[in-house]
CSV table of C-alpha atoms and ligand atoms in Angstrom, one decimal:
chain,number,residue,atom,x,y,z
A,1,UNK,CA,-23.2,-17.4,19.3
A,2,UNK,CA,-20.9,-16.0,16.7
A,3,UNK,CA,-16.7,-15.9,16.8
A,4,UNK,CA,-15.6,-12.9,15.8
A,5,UNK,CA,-11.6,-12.4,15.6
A,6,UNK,CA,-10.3,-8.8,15.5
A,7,UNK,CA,-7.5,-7.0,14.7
A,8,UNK,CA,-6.0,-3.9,16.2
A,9,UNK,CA,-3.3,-2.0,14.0
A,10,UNK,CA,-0.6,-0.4,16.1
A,11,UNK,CA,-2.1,3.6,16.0
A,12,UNK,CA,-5.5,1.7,17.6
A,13,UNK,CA,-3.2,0.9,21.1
A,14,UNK,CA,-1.2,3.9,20.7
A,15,UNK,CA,-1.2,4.9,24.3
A,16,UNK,CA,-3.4,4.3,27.4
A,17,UNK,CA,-6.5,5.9,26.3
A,18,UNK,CA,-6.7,3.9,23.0
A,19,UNK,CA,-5.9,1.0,24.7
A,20,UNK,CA,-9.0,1.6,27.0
A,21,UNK,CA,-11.1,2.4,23.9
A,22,UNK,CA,-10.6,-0.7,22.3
A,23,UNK,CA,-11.1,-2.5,25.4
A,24,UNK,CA,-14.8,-1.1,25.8
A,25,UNK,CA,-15.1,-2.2,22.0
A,26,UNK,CA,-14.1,-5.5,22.7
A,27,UNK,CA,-16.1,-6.2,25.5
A,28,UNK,CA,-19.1,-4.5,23.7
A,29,UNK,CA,-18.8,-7.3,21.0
A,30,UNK,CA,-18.3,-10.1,23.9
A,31,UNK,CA,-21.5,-8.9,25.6
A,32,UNK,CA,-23.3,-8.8,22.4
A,33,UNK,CA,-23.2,-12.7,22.7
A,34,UNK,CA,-20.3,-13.0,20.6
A,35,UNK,CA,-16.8,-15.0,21.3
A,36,UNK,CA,-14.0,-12.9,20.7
A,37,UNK,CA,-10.3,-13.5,19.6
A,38,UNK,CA,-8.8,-10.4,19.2
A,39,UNK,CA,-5.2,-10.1,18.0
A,40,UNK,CA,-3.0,-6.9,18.6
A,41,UNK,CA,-0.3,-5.1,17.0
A,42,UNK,CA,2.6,-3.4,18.8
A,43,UNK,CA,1.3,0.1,19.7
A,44,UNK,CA,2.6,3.2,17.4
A,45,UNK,CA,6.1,2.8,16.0
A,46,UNK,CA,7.4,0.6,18.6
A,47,UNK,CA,8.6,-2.1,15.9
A,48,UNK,CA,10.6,0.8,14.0
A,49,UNK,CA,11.7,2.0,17.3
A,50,UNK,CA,13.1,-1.8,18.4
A,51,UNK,CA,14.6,-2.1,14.9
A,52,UNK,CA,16.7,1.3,15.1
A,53,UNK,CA,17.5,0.0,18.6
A,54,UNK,CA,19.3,-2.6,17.4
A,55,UNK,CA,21.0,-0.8,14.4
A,56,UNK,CA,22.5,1.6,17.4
A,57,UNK,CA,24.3,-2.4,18.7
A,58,UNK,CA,25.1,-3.6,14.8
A,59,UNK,CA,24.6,-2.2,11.3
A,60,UNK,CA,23.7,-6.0,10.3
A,61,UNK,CA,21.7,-8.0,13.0
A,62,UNK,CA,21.1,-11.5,13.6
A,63,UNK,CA,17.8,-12.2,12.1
A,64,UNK,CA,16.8,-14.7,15.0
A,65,UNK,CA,17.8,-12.1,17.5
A,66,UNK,CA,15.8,-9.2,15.5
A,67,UNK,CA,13.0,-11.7,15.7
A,68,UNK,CA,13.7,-12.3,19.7
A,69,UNK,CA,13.8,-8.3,19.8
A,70,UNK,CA,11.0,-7.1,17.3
A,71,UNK,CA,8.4,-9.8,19.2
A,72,UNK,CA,8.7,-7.5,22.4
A,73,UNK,CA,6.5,-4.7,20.5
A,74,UNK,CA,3.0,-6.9,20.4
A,75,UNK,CA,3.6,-8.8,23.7
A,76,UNK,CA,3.5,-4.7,25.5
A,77,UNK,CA,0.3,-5.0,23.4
A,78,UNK,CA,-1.4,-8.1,24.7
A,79,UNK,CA,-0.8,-7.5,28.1
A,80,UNK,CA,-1.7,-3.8,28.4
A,81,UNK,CA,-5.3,-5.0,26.5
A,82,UNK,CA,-5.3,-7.9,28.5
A,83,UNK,CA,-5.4,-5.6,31.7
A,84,UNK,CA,-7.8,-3.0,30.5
A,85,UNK,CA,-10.5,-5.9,29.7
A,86,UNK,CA,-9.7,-7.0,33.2
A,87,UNK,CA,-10.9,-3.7,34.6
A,88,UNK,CA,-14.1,-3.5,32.2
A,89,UNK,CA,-14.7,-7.0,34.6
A,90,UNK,CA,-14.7,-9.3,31.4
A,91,UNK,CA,-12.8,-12.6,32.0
A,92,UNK,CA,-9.8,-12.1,29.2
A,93,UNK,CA,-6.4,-13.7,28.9
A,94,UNK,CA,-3.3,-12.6,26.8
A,95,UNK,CA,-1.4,-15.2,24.6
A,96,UNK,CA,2.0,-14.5,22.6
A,97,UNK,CA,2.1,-16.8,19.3
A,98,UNK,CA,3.9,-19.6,20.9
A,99,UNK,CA,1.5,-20.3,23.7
A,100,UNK,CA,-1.3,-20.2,20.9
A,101,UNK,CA,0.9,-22.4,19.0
A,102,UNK,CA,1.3,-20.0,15.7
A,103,UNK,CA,3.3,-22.6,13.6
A,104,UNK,CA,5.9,-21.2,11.3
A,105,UNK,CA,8.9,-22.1,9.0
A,106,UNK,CA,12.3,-21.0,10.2
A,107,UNK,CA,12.8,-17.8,7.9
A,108,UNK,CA,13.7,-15.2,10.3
A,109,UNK,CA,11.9,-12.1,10.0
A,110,UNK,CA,9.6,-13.1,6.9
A,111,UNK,CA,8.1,-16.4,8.6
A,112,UNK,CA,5.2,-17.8,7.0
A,113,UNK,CA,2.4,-19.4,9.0
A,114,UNK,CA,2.4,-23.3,8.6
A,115,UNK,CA,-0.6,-23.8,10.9
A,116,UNK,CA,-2.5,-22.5,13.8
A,117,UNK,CA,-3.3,-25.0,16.7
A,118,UNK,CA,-7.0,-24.4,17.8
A,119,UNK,CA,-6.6,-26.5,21.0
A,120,UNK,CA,-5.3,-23.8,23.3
A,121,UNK,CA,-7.8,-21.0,21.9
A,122,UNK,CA,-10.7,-23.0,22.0
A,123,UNK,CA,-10.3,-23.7,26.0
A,124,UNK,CA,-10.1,-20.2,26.5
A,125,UNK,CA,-13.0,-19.3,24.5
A,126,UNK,CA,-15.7,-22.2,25.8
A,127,UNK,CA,-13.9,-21.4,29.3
A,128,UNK,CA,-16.1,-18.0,28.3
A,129,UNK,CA,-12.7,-15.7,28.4
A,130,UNK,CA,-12.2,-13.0,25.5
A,131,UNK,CA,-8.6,-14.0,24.5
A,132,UNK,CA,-6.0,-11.6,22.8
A,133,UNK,CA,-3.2,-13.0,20.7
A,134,UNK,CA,0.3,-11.6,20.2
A,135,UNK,CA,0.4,-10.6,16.3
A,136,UNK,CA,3.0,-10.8,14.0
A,137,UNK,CA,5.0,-13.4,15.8
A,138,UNK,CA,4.6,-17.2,15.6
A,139,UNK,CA,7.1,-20.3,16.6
A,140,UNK,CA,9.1,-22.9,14.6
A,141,UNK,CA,8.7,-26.4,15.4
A,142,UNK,CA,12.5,-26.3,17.1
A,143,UNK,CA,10.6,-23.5,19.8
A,144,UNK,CA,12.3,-20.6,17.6
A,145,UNK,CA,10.4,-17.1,18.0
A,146,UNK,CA,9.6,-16.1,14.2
A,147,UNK,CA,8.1,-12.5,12.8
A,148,UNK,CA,5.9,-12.9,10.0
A,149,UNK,CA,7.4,-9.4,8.0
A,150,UNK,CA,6.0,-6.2,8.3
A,151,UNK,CA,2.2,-5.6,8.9
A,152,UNK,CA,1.9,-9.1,10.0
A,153,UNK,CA,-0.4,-8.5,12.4
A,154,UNK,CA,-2.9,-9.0,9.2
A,155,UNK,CA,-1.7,-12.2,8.7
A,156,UNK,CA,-2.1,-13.7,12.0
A,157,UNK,CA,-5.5,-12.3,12.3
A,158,UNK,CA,-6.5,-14.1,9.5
A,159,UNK,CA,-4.9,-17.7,10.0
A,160,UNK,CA,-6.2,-17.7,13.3
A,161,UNK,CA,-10.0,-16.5,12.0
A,162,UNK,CA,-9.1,-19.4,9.5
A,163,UNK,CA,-8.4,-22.1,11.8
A,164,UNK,CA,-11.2,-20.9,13.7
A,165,UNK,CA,-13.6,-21.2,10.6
A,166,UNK,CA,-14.7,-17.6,12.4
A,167,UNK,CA,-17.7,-15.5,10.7
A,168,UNK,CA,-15.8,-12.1,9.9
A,169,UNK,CA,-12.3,-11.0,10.7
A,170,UNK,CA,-12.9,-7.5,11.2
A,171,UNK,CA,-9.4,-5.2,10.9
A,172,UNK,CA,-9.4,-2.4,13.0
A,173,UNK,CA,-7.4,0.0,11.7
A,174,UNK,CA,-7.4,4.4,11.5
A,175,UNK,CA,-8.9,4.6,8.4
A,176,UNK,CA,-12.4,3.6,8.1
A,177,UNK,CA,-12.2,1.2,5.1
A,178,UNK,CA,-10.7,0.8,1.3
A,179,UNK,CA,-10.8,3.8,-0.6
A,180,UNK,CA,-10.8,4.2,-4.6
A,181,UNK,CA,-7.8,6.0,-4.2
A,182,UNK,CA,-5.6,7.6,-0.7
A,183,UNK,CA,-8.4,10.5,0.0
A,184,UNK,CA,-5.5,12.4,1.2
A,185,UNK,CA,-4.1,12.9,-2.7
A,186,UNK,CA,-7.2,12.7,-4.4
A,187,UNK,CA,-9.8,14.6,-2.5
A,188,UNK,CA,-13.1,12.9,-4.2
A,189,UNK,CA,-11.7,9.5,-3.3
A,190,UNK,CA,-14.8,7.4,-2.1
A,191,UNK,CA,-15.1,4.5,0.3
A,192,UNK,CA,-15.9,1.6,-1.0
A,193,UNK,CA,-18.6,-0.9,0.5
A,194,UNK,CA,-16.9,-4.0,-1.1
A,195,UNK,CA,-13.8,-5.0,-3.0
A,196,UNK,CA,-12.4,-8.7,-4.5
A,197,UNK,CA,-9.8,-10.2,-3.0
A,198,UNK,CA,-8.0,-9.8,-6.2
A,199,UNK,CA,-7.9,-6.7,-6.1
A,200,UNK,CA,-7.5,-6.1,-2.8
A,201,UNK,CA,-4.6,-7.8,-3.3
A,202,UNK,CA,-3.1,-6.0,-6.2
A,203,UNK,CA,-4.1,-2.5,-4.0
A,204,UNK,CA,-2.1,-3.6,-0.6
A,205,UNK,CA,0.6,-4.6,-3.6
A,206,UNK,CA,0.6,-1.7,-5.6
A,207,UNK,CA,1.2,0.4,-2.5
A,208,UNK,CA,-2.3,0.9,-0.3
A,209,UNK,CA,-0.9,0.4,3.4
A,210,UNK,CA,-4.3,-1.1,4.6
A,211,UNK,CA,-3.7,-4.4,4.1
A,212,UNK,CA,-0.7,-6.9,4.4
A,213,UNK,CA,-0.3,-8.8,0.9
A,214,UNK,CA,-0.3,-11.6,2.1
A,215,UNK,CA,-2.9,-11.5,4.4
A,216,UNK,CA,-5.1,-11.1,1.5
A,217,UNK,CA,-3.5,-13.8,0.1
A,218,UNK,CA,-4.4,-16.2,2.8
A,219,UNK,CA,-8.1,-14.8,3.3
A,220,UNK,CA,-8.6,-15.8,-0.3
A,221,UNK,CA,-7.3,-19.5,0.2
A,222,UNK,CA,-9.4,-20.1,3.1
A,223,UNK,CA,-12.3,-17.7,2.4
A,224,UNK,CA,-12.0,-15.7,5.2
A,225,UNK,CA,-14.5,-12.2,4.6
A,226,UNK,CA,-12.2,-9.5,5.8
A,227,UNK,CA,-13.9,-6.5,6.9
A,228,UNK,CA,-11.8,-3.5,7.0
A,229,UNK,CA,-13.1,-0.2,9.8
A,230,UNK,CA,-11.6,2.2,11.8
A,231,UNK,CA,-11.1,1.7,15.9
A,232,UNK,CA,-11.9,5.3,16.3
A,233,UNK,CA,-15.3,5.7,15.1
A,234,UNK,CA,-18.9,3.0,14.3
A,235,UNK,CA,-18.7,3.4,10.5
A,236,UNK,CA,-19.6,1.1,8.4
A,237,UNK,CA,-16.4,-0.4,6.9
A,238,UNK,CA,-14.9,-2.1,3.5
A,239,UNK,CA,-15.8,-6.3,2.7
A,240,UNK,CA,-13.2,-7.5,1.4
A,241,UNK,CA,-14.6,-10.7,-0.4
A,242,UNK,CA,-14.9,-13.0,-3.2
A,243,UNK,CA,-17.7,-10.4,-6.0
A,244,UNK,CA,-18.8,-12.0,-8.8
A,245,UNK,CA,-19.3,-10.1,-11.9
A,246,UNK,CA,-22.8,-9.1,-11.4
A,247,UNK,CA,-22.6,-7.4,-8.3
A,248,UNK,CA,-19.6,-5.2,-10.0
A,249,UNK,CA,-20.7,-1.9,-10.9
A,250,UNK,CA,-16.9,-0.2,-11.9
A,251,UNK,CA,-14.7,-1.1,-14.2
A,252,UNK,CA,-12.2,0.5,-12.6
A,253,UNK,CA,-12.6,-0.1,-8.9
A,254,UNK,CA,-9.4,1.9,-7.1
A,255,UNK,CA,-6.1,4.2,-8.2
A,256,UNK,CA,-3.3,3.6,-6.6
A,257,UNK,CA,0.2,5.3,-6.5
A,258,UNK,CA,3.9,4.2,-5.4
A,259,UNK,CA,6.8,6.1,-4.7
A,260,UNK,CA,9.1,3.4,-3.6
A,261,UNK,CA,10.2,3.2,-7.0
A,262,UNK,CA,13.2,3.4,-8.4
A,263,UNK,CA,14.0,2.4,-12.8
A,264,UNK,CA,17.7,1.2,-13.7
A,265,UNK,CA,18.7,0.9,-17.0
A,266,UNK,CA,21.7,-1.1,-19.0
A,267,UNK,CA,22.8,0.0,-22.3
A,268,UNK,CA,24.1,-1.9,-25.1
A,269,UNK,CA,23.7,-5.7,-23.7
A,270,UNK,CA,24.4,-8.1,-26.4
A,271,UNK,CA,21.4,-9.6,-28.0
A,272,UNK,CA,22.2,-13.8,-27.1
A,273,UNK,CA,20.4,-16.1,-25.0
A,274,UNK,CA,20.9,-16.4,-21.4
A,275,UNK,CA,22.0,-12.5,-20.9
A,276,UNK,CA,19.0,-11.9,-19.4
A,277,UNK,CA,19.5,-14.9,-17.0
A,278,UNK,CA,22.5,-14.0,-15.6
A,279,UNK,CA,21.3,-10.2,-14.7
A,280,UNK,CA,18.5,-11.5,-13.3
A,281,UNK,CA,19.6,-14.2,-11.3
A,282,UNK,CA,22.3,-12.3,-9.5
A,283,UNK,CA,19.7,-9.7,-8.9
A,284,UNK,CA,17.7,-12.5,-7.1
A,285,UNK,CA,20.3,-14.2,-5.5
A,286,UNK,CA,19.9,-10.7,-3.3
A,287,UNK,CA,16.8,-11.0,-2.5
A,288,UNK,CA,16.0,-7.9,-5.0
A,289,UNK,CA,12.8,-8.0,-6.1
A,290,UNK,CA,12.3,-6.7,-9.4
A,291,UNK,CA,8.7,-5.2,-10.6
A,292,UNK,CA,8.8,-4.0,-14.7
A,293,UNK,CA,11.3,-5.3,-17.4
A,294,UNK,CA,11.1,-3.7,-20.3
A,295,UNK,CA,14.0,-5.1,-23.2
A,296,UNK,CA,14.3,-2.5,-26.2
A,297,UNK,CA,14.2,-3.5,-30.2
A,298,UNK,CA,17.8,-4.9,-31.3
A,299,UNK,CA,19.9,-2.3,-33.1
A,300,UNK,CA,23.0,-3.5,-34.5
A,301,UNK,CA,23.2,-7.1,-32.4
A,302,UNK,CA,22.7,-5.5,-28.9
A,303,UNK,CA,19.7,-4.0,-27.0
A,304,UNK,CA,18.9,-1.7,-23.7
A,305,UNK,CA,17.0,-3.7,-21.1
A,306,UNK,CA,15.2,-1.3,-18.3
A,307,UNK,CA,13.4,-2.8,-14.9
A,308,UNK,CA,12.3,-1.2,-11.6
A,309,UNK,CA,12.9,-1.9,-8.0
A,310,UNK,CA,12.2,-0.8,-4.6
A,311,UNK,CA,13.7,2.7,-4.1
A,312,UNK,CA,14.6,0.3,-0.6
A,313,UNK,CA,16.7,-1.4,-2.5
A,314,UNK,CA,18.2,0.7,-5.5
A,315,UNK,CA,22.3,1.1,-3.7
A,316,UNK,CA,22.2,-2.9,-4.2
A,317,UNK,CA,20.6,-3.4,-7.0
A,318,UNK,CA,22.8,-0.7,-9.0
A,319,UNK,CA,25.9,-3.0,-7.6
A,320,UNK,CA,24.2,-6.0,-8.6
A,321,UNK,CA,23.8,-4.3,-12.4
A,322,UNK,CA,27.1,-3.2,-12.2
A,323,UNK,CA,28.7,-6.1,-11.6
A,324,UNK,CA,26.5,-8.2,-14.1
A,325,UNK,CA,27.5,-5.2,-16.7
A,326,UNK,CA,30.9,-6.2,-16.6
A,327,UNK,CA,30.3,-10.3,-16.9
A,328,UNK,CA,27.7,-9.7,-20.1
A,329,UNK,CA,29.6,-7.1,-22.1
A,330,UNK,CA,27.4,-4.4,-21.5
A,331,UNK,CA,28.7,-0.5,-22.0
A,332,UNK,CA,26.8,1.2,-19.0
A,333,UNK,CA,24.0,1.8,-16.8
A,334,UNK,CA,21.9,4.7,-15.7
A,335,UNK,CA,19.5,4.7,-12.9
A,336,UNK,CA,16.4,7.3,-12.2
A,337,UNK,CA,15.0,7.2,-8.5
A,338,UNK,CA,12.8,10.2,-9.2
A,339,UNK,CA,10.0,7.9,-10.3
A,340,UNK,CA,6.8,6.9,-9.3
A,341,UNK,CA,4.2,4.0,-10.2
A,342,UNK,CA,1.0,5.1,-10.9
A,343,UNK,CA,-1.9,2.2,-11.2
A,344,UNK,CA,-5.4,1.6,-12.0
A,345,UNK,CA,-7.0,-1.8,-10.7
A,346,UNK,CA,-10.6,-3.6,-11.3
A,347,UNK,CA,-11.8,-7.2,-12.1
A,348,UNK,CA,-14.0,-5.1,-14.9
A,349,UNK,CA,-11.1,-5.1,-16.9
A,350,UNK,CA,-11.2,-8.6,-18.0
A,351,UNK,CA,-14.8,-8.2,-20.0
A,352,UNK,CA,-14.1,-4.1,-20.4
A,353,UNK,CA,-11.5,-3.8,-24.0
A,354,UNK,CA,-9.8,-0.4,-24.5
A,355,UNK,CA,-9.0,0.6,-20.5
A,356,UNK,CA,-5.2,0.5,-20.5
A,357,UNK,CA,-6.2,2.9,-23.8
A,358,UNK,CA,-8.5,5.1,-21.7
A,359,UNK,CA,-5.2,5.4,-18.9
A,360,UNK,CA,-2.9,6.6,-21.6
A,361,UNK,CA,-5.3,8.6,-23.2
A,362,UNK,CA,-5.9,9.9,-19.8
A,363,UNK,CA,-1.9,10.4,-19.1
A,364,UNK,CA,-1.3,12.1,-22.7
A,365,UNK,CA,-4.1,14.6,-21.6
A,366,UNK,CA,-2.3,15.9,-19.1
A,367,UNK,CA,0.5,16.0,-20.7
A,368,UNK,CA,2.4,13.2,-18.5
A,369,UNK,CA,5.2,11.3,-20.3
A,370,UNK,CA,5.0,7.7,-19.4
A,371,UNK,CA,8.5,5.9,-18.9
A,372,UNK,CA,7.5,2.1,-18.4
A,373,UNK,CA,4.0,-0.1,-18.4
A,374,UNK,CA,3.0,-3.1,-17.6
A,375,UNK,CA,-0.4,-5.1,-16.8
A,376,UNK,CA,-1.8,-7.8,-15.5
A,377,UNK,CA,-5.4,-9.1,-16.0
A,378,UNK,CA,-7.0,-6.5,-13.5
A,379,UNK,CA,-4.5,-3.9,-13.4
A,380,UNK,CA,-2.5,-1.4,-15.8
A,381,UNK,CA,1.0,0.2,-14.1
A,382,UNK,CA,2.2,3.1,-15.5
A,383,UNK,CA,5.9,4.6,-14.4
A,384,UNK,CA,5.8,8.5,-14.6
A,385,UNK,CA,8.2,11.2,-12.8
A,386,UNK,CA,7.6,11.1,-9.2
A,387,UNK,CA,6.5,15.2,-10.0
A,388,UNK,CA,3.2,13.9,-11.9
A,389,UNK,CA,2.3,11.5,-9.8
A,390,UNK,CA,-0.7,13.2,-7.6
A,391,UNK,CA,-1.5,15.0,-10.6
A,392,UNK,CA,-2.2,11.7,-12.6
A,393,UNK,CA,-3.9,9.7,-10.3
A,394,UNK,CA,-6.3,12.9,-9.2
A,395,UNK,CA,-7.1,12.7,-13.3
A,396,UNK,CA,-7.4,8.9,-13.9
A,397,UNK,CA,-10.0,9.0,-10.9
A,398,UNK,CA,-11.7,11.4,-12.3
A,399,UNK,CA,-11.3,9.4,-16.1
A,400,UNK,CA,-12.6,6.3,-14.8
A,401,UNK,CA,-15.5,8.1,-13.0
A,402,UNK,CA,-14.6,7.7,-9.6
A,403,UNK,CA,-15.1,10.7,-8.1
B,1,LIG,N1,4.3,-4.4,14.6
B,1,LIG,C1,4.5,-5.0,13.3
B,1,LIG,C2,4.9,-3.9,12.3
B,1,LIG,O1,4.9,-2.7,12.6
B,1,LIG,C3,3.4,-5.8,12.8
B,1,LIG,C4,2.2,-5.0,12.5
B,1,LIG,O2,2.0,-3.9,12.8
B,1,LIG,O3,1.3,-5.6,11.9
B,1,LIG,O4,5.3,-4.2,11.2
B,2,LIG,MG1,2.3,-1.8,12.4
């Protein structure tokens, strides 16, 4: 008898017909002779709905209370499943993360799992019931109700498949797999059968919504095999797993494109140690998470330095710049949200010399202009104008023979 633990993204319980859908699928797998955890997310766009419920009370919540709030979403979840398993006549019992015992630290709205108890889930299971777990919400060890960030959902299903040492997580979600590229820009965007976990995880970073970061993150620490389908259909799905280099056929294995970008610039900073420091620091201090740097040649004892951000978080970051301006001696600064992040990923590129080339060569083509890049060992980011940026990746798919 296999464990299986499944997830169900929000659209998948989007009413009372999906609910019932995913009930006959998760019964299906029980009475295939498997044990089933599955773990739920809050159905359709109930969590942005709580959160602008609360905005409507304060324009600055309580992080503990959003948390008290924002946990509601998934517990409507388990309980609605919970019923429809009932009525399919499987045995089946809902949990929220604190009656599992989903261990977390104490950071309010961007917990991170400290460790799944097994005690509580494994009574369920060998007392032969299907049990469904609350997702994104866990428990501090002073009984405090925690979210995990958005899309955490991922993240519980795979420390609880971890802590279960279960054979597949399987994430049920309405897309039927990882794509080279979001089928919906580039038409000849292909499914893929398997991807890395490293570059899975520089996709769900880069700006694929199918994954949670860090759920990756945590499925390649504890070697969980993530496999990625759609609730609405029996396709076969996307493995997300460790490859090794002889089973990769690509070089480049997926696209991807951003358009939560925004690029600020500070002109004229003077060229001594620690000015970098101080703009970055304050920058961090707010929790501002900055993606490129690019510092210009001196001229004349002082230099431009350039970086990006989340478009999220442009109004405080341009405050932040502002301010640190002022402190270094700087003379001004510019900012362009009109930008967009255009990437190519693939473990290939660590044997494969000349494919950051190949993406420029690709860019200048079609006549793009490229503003900023930077790379990793698997990845080369371009920033373009936000105009260009289904053109470009449409013609690096193409380029890197993806199509
Ligand atoms: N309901 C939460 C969210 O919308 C968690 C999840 O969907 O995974 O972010
Ligand atoms: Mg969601």
């Amino acid at each position: 008898m296999a464990l299986i633990v499944q997830k169900y993204g929000g659209t998948s319980v989007d009413g009372p017909e999906r609910v019932k859908n995913v009930a006959r699928r998760v019964v299906e797998t029980k009475r295939a002779g498997n044990q089933v955890v599955v773990v739920v997310s809050a159905p359709g766009d109930t969590t942005d709905k709580l959160i602008a419920m609360a905005k409507e009370i304060t324009s600055n919540p309580p992080a503990r209370e959003l948390d008290m709030l924002m946990a509601t979403g998934e517990q409507m979840s388990i309980a609605l499943l919970a019923m429809a398993i009932q009525e399919l006549g499987e045995p089946v019992i809902s949990l929220t993360g604190a009656q599992v015992g989903i261990l977390t630290d104490g950071v309010h709205t961007k917990a991170r799992i400290l460790e799944v108890s097994c005690d509580r889930l494994r009574r369920e299971l060998d007392a032969g019931r299907i049990v469904i777990v609350a997702g994104f919400q866990g428990v501090t060890c002073d009984n405090e109700i925690t979210t995990l960030g958005r899309g955490g959902s991922d993240t519980t299903a795979v420390a609880v498949a971890a802590a279960l040492k279960a054979e597949v997580c399987q994430i049920y979600t309405d897309v039927d797999g990882v794509y080279t590229a979001d089928p919906r820009i580039v038409p000849g965007a292909r499914k893929l059968a398997t991807i890395s976990y490293d570059e899975m995880l520089e996709l769900a970073s880069l700006g694929a919504q199918v994954l949670q970061p860090r759920s990756v993150e945590f499925a390649k620490l504890h070697g969980v095999v993530l496999e990625v389908r759609s609730s609405f259909n029996y396709h076969e799905g996307t493995l997300v797993k460790e490859v090794n280099d002889m089973e990769r056929q690509m070089v480049v294995t997926g696209v991807a494109g951003d358009r939560n970008v925004a690029r600020i610039a500070i002109y004229d900073v003077p060229d001594r140690p620690g000015i970098a420091k101080v703009l970055f620091e304050a920058l961090a201090r707010e929790s501002i998470n900055v993606d490129m740097i690019v510092q210009s040649a001196m001229r004349d004892g002082v230099n431009d330095i350039a970086f990006t951000v989340a478009r999220d978080d442009l109004a405080k970051a341009l405050e932040v710049t502002q301010k640190a301006k002022e402190e270094i001696g700087a003379t001004s600064v510019a900012y362009d949200d009109k930008v967009a992040k255009v990437s190519i990923v693939g473990a290939g590129m660590i044997t494969n010399p000349g494919v950051a080339a190949g993406m420029f060569a690709c860019l200048a083509e079609e006549g793009i202009n490229i503003h900023m890049i930077s790379t990793s060992e698997i990845k080369v980011s371009c920033i373009i104008d936000e105009e260009h940026l289904a053109r470009a990746m449409r013609a690096l798919h193409k380029w890197f023979g993806l199509d």
